[in-house]
């Protein structure tokens, strides 16, 4: 969905006045025609209101495919990206793992 993508994108933009990130609920899409999106942003921290015009060309935006909800998405905003070492660790763990979740989670 393009609208939710744009909202997520602008939720990563910092307010030009106070530097705080915009809250997704304070980002409103006002109009959209021929790839021109007019977006209103409101900074909850300093109260600054702004208008952003964005030109979005067809095919240049890839929707983020995720099964995370909006709030789960925010949980990971500040987390570090997964590194190769993390994948190798998980690979080695799964190689040895016998499927016994009971002893994994309910270890004495
Ligand atoms: Zn601000």
Coordinates of N, CA, C and O and ligand atoms in Angstrom, one line a residue:
X1 N 0.8 -1.2 0.0 CA 0.0 0.0 0.0 C 0.9 1.2 0.0 O 1.7 1.4 0.9
X2 N 0.8 2.1 -1.0 CA 1.6 3.2 -1.1 C 1.5 4.2 0.0 O 2.5 4.8 0.5
X3 N 0.2 4.5 0.4 CA 0.0 5.5 1.5 C 0.7 5.1 2.8 O 1.4 5.9 3.4
X4 N 0.6 3.8 3.1 CA 1.2 3.4 4.4 C 2.8 3.4 4.2 O 3.5 3.7 5.2
X5 N 3.2 3.1 3.0 CA 4.7 3.2 2.8 C 5.2 4.6 3.0 O 6.2 4.9 3.7
X6 N 4.5 5.6 2.4 CA 4.9 7.0 2.5 C 4.8 7.5 4.0 O 5.7 8.2 4.5
X7 N 3.8 7.0 4.7 CA 3.7 7.3 6.1 C 4.9 6.8 6.9 O 5.5 7.4 7.8
X8 N 5.3 5.5 6.6 CA 6.4 4.9 7.3 C 7.7 5.7 6.9 O 8.6 5.9 7.8
X9 N 7.8 6.1 5.6 CA 9.0 6.8 5.2 C 9.1 8.1 5.9 O 10.2 8.4 6.5
X10 N 8.0 8.9 6.0 CA 8.1 10.2 6.7 C 8.2 10.1 8.2 O 8.6 11.0 8.8
X11 N 7.8 8.9 8.7 CA 8.0 8.7 10.2 C 9.5 8.6 10.5 O 9.9 8.7 11.7
X12 N 10.3 8.4 9.5 CA 11.8 8.4 9.7 C 12.4 9.7 9.5 O 13.6 9.9 9.7
X13 N 11.6 10.7 9.0 CA 12.2 12.0 8.8 C 12.1 12.8 10.1 O 11.2 12.8 10.8
X14 N 13.2 13.6 10.3 CA 13.3 14.4 11.6 C 12.7 15.8 11.3 O 12.8 16.3 10.2
X15 N 12.0 16.3 12.3 CA 11.5 17.7 12.3 C 12.7 18.6 12.1 O 13.7 18.5 12.7
X16 N 12.6 19.6 11.1 CA 13.7 20.5 10.8 C 13.9 21.5 11.9 O 15.0 22.1 12.0
X17 N 13.0 21.7 12.8 CA 13.1 22.7 13.9 C 13.8 22.0 15.1 O 14.7 22.5 15.6
X18 N 13.2 20.9 15.6 CA 13.6 20.4 16.9 C 14.3 19.0 16.7 O 14.9 18.5 17.7
X19 N 14.3 18.5 15.5 CA 15.0 17.2 15.3 C 14.3 15.9 15.7 O 14.9 14.8 15.5
X20 N 13.1 16.1 16.3 CA 12.4 14.9 16.7 C 11.8 14.2 15.5 O 11.5 14.9 14.5
X21 N 11.6 12.9 15.6 CA 10.9 12.2 14.5 C 9.4 12.5 14.5 O 8.8 12.6 15.5
X22 N 8.8 12.5 13.3 CA 7.4 12.7 13.2 C 6.7 11.4 13.6 O 7.1 10.3 13.3
X23 N 5.6 11.6 14.3 CA 4.8 10.4 14.7 C 3.9 10.1 13.5 O 3.3 11.0 12.8
X24 N 3.7 8.8 13.2 CA 2.9 8.4 12.0 C 1.5 9.0 12.1 O 1.0 9.3 11.0
X25 N 1.0 9.2 13.3 CA -0.4 9.7 13.4 C -0.4 11.2 13.0 O -1.5 11.7 12.8
X26 N 0.7 11.8 13.0 CA 0.8 13.3 12.7 C 1.2 13.5 11.2 O 1.5 14.6 10.8
X27 N 1.2 12.4 10.4 CA 1.5 12.6 9.0 C 0.2 12.3 8.2 O -0.4 11.3 8.3
X28 N -0.3 13.3 7.5 CA -1.5 13.2 6.8 C -1.3 13.4 5.3 O -0.7 14.4 4.9
X29 N -1.8 12.5 4.5 CA -1.8 12.7 3.1 C -3.0 13.5 2.6 O -4.1 13.2 2.9
X30 N -2.7 14.7 2.1 CA -3.7 15.6 1.8 C -4.3 15.4 0.4 O -5.5 15.5 0.2
X31 N -3.4 15.1 -0.6 CA -3.8 15.0 -1.9 C -2.8 14.2 -2.7 O -1.7 14.1 -2.3
X32 N -3.3 13.6 -3.8 CA -2.4 12.8 -4.6 C -2.9 12.8 -6.0 O -4.1 12.5 -6.2
X33 N -2.1 13.2 -6.9 CA -2.5 13.3 -8.3 C -1.3 13.1 -9.2 O -0.3 13.8 -9.1
X34 N -1.4 12.2 -10.2 CA -0.3 12.0 -11.1 C 1.1 11.9 -10.5 O 2.0 12.4 -11.0
X35 N 1.1 11.1 -9.4 CA 2.4 10.9 -8.7 C 2.9 12.0 -7.8 O 3.9 11.9 -7.2
X36 N 2.1 13.1 -7.8 CA 2.5 14.2 -6.8 C 1.6 14.0 -5.6 O 0.4 14.0 -5.6
X37 N 2.4 13.8 -4.5 CA 1.7 13.6 -3.2 C 1.9 14.9 -2.4 O 3.0 15.4 -2.3
X38 N 0.8 15.4 -1.8 CA 0.9 16.5 -0.9 C 0.7 16.0 0.5 O -0.4 15.4 0.8
X39 N 1.7 16.2 1.4 CA 1.6 15.6 2.7 C 1.8 16.6 3.8 O 2.6 17.5 3.6
X40 N 0.9 16.6 4.8 CA 1.1 17.5 5.9 C 1.7 16.8 7.1 O 1.3 15.7 7.4
X41 N 2.7 17.4 7.7 CA 3.3 16.9 8.8 C 3.2 17.8 10.0 O 3.2 19.0 9.8
X42 N 3.0 17.3 11.2 CA 2.9 18.0 12.4 C 3.8 17.4 13.4 O 3.8 16.2 13.7
X43 N 4.7 18.3 14.0 CA 5.6 17.8 15.0 C 5.0 17.9 16.4 O 4.7 19.0 16.8
X44 N 4.8 16.7 17.0 CA 4.2 16.7 18.3 C 5.1 17.3 19.4 O 4.6 17.6 20.5
X45 N 6.4 17.4 19.1 CA 7.3 17.9 20.2 C 7.3 19.4 20.2 O 7.2 20.0 21.3
X46 N 7.5 20.1 19.0 CA 7.6 21.5 19.1 C 6.4 22.2 18.4 O 6.3 23.4 18.4
X47 N 5.5 21.4 17.9 CA 4.2 22.0 17.3 C 4.4 22.6 15.9 O 3.4 23.2 15.5
X48 N 5.5 22.4 15.3 CA 5.7 22.9 13.9 C 4.9 22.1 12.9 O 4.8 20.9 13.0
X49 N 4.2 22.9 12.0 CA 3.4 22.2 11.0 C 4.1 22.4 9.7 O 4.7 23.5 9.4
X50 N 4.2 21.4 8.8 CA 4.8 21.6 7.6 C 4.1 20.9 6.4 O 3.2 20.0 6.7
X51 N 4.3 21.4 5.2 CA 3.8 20.7 4.0 C 4.9 20.2 3.2 O 5.9 20.8 3.0
X52 N 4.7 19.0 2.8 CA 5.8 18.3 1.9 C 5.1 17.9 0.6 O 4.0 17.3 0.6
X53 N 5.7 18.3 -0.5 CA 5.3 17.8 -1.8 C 6.3 16.7 -2.2 O 7.5 17.0 -2.2
X54 N 5.8 15.6 -2.6 CA 6.7 14.5 -3.0 C 6.3 14.0 -4.3 O 5.1 13.8 -4.6
X55 N 7.2 13.8 -5.2 CA 6.9 13.2 -6.5 C 7.3 11.7 -6.5 O 8.4 11.4 -6.2
X56 N 6.3 10.9 -6.7 CA 6.6 9.4 -6.6 C 6.3 8.8 -7.9 O 5.2 8.9 -8.4
X57 N 7.4 8.3 -8.5 CA 7.2 7.8 -9.9 C 6.9 6.3 -9.8 O 7.4 5.6 -8.9
X58 N 6.0 5.9 -10.6 CA 5.6 4.5 -10.6 C 6.8 3.6 -10.8 O 7.7 3.8 -11.6
X59 N 6.8 2.5 -10.0 CA 7.9 1.5 -10.2 C 9.1 1.8 -9.4 O 10.0 1.0 -9.3
X60 N 9.2 3.1 -8.8 CA 10.4 3.4 -8.1 C 10.3 3.2 -6.6 O 11.3 3.3 -5.9
X61 N 9.1 2.8 -6.2 CA 9.0 2.5 -4.8 C 8.6 1.1 -4.6 O 7.7 0.5 -5.3
X62 N 9.3 0.4 -3.7 CA 9.0 -1.0 -3.4 C 8.4 -1.0 -2.0 O 8.9 -0.5 -1.1
X63 N 7.2 -1.5 -2.0 CA 6.5 -1.6 -0.7 C 7.4 -2.5 0.2 O 8.0 -3.5 -0.2
X64 N 7.4 -2.2 1.5 CA 8.1 -3.1 2.5 C 7.1 -4.2 2.7 O 6.0 -4.0 3.2
X65 N 7.6 -5.4 2.5 CA 6.8 -6.6 2.7 C 7.1 -7.1 4.1 O 8.2 -7.5 4.4
X66 N 6.1 -7.1 4.9 CA 6.3 -7.5 6.3 C 5.0 -7.9 6.9 O 3.9 -7.5 6.5
X67 N 5.1 -8.8 7.9 CA 3.9 -9.2 8.6 C 3.9 -8.5 10.0 O 3.1 -8.9 10.8
X68 N 4.8 -7.6 10.2 CA 4.8 -6.8 11.4 C 3.7 -5.8 11.5 O 3.4 -5.2 10.5
X69 N 3.1 -5.6 12.6 CA 2.1 -4.6 12.8 C 2.9 -3.2 12.9 O 4.1 -3.2 13.1
X70 N 2.1 -2.1 12.9 CA 2.8 -0.8 13.0 C 3.6 -0.7 14.3 O 4.7 -0.2 14.3
X71 N 3.0 -1.2 15.4 CA 3.6 -1.0 16.7 C 4.9 -2.0 16.8 O 5.9 -1.6 17.4
X72 N 4.7 -3.2 16.2 CA 5.9 -4.1 16.2 C 7.0 -3.5 15.3 O 8.2 -3.6 15.7
X73 N 6.6 -2.8 14.3 CA 7.6 -2.2 13.4 C 8.4 -1.1 14.2 O 9.6 -1.1 14.0
X74 N 7.7 -0.4 15.0 CA 8.5 0.7 15.8 C 9.4 0.0 16.8 O 10.5 0.6 17.1
X75 N 9.1 -1.2 17.3 CA 10.0 -1.9 18.2 C 11.4 -2.1 17.6 O 12.4 -2.0 18.3
X76 N 11.4 -2.3 16.3 CA 12.7 -2.6 15.6 C 13.4 -1.4 15.0 O 14.5 -1.5 14.5
X77 N 12.7 -0.2 15.1 CA 13.3 1.0 14.5 C 14.7 1.3 14.9 O 15.6 1.7 14.1
X78 N 15.0 1.2 16.2 CA 16.3 1.5 16.8 C 17.2 0.4 16.9 O 18.4 0.5 17.4
X79 N 16.8 -0.8 16.5 CA 17.6 -2.0 16.6 C 18.6 -2.1 15.5 O 18.4 -1.5 14.4
X80 N 19.8 -2.7 15.8 CA 20.8 -2.9 14.8 C 20.3 -3.9 13.7 O 19.5 -4.8 14.0
X81 N 20.9 -3.7 12.5 CA 20.6 -4.7 11.5 C 21.2 -6.0 11.8 O 22.2 -6.1 12.5
X82 N 20.6 -7.1 11.3 CA 21.1 -8.4 11.5 C 22.4 -8.5 10.7 O 22.5 -8.2 9.5
X83 N 23.4 -9.0 11.4 CA 24.7 -9.2 10.7 C 24.9 -10.6 10.3 O 24.2 -11.5 10.7
X84 N 25.9 -10.8 9.5 CA 26.2 -12.2 9.0 C 26.5 -13.1 10.1 O 26.0 -14.3 10.2
X85 N 27.2 -12.6 11.2 CA 27.5 -13.4 12.3 C 26.2 -13.9 13.0 O 26.2 -15.0 13.5
X86 N 25.2 -13.1 13.1 CA 23.9 -13.5 13.7 C 23.3 -14.7 12.9 O 22.8 -15.6 13.5
X87 N 23.4 -14.6 11.6 CA 22.8 -15.7 10.8 C 23.6 -17.0 11.0 O 23.1 -18.1 11.1
X88 N 25.0 -16.8 11.0 CA 25.8 -18.0 11.3 C 25.5 -18.6 12.6 O 25.4 -19.8 12.8
X89 N 25.4 -17.8 13.7 CA 25.0 -18.2 15.0 C 23.8 -19.1 15.0 O 23.7 -20.1 15.5
X90 N 22.7 -18.5 14.3 CA 21.4 -19.2 14.2 C 21.6 -20.5 13.5 O 21.0 -21.5 13.8
X91 N 22.3 -20.4 12.4 CA 22.6 -21.6 11.6 C 23.2 -22.7 12.5 O 22.7 -23.9 12.5
X92 N 24.2 -22.4 13.2 CA 24.9 -23.4 14.1 C 24.0 -23.9 15.2 O 24.0 -25.1 15.5
X93 N 23.2 -23.0 15.7 CA 22.2 -23.4 16.7 C 21.2 -24.4 16.2 O 21.0 -25.4 16.8
X94 N 20.7 -24.1 15.0 CA 19.6 -25.0 14.4 C 20.2 -26.3 14.0 O 19.5 -27.3 14.0
X95 N 21.5 -26.3 13.6 CA 22.2 -27.5 13.2 C 22.2 -28.5 14.4 O 22.0 -29.7 14.2
X96 N 22.4 -28.0 15.6 CA 22.5 -28.8 16.8 C 21.1 -29.1 17.4 O 21.0 -30.0 18.2
X97 N 20.1 -28.2 17.1 CA 18.9 -28.2 17.8 C 18.1 -29.5 17.4 O 17.9 -29.8 16.3
X98 N 17.6 -30.2 18.5 CA 16.9 -31.4 18.3 C 15.4 -31.2 18.3 O 14.6 -32.2 18.2
X99 N 14.9 -30.0 18.3 CA 13.5 -29.7 18.3 C 12.8 -29.8 19.7 O 11.6 -29.7 19.8
X100 N 13.6 -30.0 20.7 CA 13.1 -30.1 22.1 C 12.9 -28.7 22.7 O 13.7 -28.2 23.4
X101 N 11.7 -28.0 22.4 CA 11.5 -26.7 22.9 C 11.3 -26.7 24.4 O 11.6 -25.7 25.1
X102 N 10.8 -27.8 25.0 CA 10.5 -27.8 26.4 C 11.8 -27.6 27.2 O 11.9 -26.8 28.1
X103 N 12.9 -28.3 26.8 CA 14.1 -28.1 27.5 C 14.8 -26.8 27.2 O 15.6 -26.3 28.0
X104 N 14.5 -26.2 26.0 CA 15.0 -25.0 25.7 C 14.4 -23.8 26.5 O 15.2 -23.0 27.0
X105 N 13.1 -23.8 26.6 CA 12.4 -22.7 27.3 C 12.2 -22.9 28.8 O 12.1 -22.0 29.5
X106 N 12.1 -24.2 29.2 CA 11.8 -24.5 30.6 C 12.9 -25.2 31.3 O 12.7 -26.1 32.1
X107 N 14.1 -24.8 31.0 CA 15.3 -25.3 31.6 C 15.3 -25.0 33.1 O 14.9 -23.9 33.5
X108 N 15.6 -26.0 33.9 CA 15.7 -25.8 35.4 C 17.0 -25.1 35.7 O 18.0 -25.4 35.1
Ligands
LIG1 ZN1 9.7 19.7 16.0

